[in-house]
PDB file of C-alpha atoms in Angstrom:
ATOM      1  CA  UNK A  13     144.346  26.529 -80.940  1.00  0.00           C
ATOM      2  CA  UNK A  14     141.198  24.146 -81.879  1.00  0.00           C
ATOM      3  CA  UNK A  15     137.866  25.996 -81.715  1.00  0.00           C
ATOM      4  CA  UNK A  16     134.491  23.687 -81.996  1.00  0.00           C
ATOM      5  CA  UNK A  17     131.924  25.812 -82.227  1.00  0.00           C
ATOM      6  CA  UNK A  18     127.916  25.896 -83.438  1.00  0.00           C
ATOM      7  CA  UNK A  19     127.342  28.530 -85.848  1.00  0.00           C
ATOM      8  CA  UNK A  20     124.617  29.893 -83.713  1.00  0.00           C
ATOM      9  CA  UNK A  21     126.449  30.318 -80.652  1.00  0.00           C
ATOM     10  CA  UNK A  22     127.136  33.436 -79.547  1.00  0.00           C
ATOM     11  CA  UNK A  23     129.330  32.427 -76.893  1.00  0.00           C
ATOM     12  CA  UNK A  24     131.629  30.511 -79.705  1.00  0.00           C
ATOM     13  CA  UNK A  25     131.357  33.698 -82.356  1.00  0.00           C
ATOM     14  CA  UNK A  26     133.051  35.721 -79.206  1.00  0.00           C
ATOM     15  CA  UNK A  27     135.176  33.589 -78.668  1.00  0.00           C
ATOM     16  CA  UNK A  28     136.465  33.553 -82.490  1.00  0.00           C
ATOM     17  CA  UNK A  29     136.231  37.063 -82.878  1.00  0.00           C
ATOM     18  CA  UNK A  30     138.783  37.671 -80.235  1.00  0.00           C
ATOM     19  CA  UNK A  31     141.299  35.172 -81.279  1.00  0.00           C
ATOM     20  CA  UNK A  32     141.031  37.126 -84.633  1.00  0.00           C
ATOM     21  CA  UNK A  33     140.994  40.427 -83.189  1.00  0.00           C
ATOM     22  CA  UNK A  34     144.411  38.849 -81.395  1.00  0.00           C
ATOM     23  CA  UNK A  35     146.001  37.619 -83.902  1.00  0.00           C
ATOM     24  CA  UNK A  36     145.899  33.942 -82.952  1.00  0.00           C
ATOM     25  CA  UNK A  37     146.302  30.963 -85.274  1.00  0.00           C
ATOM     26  CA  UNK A  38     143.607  28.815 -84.565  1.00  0.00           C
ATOM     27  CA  UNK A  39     141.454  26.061 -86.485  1.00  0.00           C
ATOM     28  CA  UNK A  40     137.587  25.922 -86.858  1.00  0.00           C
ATOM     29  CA  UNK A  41     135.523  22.782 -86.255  1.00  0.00           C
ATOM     30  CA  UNK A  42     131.989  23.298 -86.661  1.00  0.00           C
ATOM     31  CA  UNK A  43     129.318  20.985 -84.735  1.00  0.00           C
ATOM     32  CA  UNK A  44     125.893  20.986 -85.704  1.00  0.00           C
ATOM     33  CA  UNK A  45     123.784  20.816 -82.579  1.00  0.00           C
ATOM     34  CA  UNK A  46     120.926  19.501 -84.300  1.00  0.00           C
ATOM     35  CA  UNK A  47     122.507  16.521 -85.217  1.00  0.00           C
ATOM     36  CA  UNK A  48     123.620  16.299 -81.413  1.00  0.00           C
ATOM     37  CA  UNK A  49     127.374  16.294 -83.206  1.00  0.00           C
ATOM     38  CA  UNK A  50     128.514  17.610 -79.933  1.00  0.00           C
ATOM     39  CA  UNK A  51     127.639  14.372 -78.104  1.00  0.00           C
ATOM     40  CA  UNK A  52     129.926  12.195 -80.230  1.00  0.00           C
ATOM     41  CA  UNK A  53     133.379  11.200 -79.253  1.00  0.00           C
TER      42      UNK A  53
END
């Protein structure tokens, strides 16, 4: 499971928390919405 995620989400921190809470194996990749890193590719 790939997780992109801005650290200031709370939607995304939810998100992680319950595939930790569920035991899932899943793979962080952080996007820094100030550097509109979520508009690229």
């Amino acid at each position: 499971l790939h997780i992109y995620h801005a650290g200031i989400s709370n939607g995304s921190m939810r998100v992680r928390l319950l595939a930790e809470e569920k035991g899932l194996d899943w793979i962080s990749h952080a996007t820094d919405l100030s550097r509109q890193e979520n508009l690229e590719d």
